[in-house]
C-alpha atoms as a PDB file:
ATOM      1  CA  UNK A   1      -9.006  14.951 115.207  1.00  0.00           C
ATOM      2  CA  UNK A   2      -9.210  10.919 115.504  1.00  0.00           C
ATOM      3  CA  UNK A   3      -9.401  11.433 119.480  1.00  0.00           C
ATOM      4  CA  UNK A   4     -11.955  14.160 119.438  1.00  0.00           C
ATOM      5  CA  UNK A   5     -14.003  12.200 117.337  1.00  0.00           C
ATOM      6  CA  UNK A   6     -13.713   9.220 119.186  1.00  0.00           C
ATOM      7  CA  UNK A   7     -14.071  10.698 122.386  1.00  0.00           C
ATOM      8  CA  UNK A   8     -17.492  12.175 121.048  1.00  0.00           C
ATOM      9  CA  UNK A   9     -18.307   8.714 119.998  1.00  0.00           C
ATOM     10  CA  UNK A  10     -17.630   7.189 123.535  1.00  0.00           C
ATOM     11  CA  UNK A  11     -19.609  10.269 125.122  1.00  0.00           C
ATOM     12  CA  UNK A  12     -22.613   9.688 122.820  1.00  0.00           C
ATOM     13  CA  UNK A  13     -22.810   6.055 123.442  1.00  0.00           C
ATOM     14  CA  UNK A  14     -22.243   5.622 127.436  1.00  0.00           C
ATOM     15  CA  UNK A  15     -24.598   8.838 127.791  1.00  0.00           C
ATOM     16  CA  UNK A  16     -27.551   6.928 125.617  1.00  0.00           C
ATOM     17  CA  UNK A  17     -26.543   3.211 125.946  1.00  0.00           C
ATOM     18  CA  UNK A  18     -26.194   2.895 122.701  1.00  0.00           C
ATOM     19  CA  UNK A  19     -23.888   0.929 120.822  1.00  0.00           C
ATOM     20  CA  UNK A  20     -24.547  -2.804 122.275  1.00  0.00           C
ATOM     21  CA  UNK A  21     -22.854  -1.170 125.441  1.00  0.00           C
ATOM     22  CA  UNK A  22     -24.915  -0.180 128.865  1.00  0.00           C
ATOM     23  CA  UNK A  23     -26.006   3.459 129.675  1.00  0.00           C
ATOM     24  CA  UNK A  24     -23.189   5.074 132.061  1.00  0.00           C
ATOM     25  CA  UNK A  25     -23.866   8.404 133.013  1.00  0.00           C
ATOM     26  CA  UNK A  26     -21.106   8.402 135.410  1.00  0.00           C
ATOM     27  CA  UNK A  27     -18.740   7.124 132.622  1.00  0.00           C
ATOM     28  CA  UNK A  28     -20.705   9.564 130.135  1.00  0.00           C
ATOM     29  CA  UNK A  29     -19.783  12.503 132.763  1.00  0.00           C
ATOM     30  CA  UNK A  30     -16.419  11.969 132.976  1.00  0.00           C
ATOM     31  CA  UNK A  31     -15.698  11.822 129.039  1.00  0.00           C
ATOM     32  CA  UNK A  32     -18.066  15.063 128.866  1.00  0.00           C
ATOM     33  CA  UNK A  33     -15.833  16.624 131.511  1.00  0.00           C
ATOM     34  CA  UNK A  34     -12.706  15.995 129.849  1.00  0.00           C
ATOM     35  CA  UNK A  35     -13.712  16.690 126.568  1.00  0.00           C
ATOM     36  CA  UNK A  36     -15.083  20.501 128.122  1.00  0.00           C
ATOM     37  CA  UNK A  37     -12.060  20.967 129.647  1.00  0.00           C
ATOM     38  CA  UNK A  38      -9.972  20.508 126.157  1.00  0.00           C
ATOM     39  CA  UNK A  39     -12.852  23.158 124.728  1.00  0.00           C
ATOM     40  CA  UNK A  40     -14.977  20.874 123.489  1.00  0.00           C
ATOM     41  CA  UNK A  41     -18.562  22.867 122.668  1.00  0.00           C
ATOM     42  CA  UNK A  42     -20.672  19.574 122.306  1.00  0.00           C
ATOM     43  CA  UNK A  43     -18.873  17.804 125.434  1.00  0.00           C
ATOM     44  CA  UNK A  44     -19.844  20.875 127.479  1.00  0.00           C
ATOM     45  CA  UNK A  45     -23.519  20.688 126.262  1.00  0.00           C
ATOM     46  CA  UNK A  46     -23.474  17.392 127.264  1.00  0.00           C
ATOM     47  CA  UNK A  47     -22.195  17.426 130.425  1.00  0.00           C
ATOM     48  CA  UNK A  48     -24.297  20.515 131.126  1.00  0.00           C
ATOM     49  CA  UNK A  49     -27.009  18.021 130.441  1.00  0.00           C
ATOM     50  CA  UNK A  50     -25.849  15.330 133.017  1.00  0.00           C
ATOM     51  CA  UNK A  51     -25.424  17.958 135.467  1.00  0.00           C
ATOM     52  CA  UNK A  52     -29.056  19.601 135.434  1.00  0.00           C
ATOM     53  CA  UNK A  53     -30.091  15.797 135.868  1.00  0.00           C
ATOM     54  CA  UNK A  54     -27.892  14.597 138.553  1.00  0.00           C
ATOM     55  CA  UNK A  55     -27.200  11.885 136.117  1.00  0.00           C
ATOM     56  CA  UNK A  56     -23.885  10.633 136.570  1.00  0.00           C
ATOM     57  CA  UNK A  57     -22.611  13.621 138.998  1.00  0.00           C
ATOM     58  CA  UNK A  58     -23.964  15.905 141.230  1.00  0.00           C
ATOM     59  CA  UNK A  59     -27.186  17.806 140.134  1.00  0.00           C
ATOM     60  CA  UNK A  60     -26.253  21.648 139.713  1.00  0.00           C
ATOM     61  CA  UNK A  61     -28.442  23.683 138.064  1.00  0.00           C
ATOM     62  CA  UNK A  62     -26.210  26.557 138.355  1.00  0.00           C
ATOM     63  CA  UNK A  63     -23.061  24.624 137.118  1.00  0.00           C
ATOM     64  CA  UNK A  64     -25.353  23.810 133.950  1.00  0.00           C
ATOM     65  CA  UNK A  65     -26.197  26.640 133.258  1.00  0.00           C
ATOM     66  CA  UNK A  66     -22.290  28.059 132.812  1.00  0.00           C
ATOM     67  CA  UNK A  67     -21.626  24.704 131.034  1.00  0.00           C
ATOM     68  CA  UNK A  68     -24.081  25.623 128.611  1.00  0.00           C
ATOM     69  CA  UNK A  69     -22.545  29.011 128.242  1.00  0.00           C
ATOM     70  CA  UNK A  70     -19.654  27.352 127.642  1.00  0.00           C
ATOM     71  CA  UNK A  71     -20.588  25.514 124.611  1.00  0.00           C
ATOM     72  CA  UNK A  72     -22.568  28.596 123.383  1.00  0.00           C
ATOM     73  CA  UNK A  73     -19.585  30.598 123.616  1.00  0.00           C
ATOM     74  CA  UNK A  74     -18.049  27.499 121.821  1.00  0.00           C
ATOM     75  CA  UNK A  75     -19.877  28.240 118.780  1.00  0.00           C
ATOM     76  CA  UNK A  76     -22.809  25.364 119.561  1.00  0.00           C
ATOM     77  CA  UNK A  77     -25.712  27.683 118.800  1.00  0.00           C
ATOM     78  CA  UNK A  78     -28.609  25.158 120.523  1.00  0.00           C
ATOM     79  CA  UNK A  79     -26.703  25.192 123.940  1.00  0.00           C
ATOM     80  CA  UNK A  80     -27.483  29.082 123.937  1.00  0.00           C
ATOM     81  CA  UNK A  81     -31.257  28.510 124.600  1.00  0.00           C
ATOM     82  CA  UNK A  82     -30.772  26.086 126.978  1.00  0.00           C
ATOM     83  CA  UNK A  83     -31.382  27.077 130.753  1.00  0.00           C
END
């Protein structure tokens, strides 16, 4: 639980440059990817995010969109409405 929440932390603050530490969407995008992968809801919202961007990684509307999905089927009821 420690990790997850740190992880979230490290996503949060490289994706908004918060912190004292610079904005890193490539950085962000990696956390956000690994964090989806271990079925993390918010980490796929966020990475959906970064993807319908470009920010940090390829823009991919498509892949967004199934991100999103992801973290609605995840339980993270704003991700549903996103497109």
């Amino acid at each position: 639980q420690i990790t997850d929440s740190r992880e979230n932390l490290a996503q949060v603050l490289y994706a908004e440059g918060k912190g004292g530490l610079t904005a890193s969407p490539k950085l962000a995008s990696s956390y956000f990817e690994k964090g989806c992968k271990e079925g993390s809801a918010r980490a796929c919202d966020g990475l959906g995010d970064l993807v319908k961007a470009g920010k940090g990684t390829a823009k991919d509307p498509a892949r967004a969109k199934e991100l999103y999905a992801k973290a609605c089927a995840g339980g993270l009821t704003a991700a549903c409405k996103k497109k």
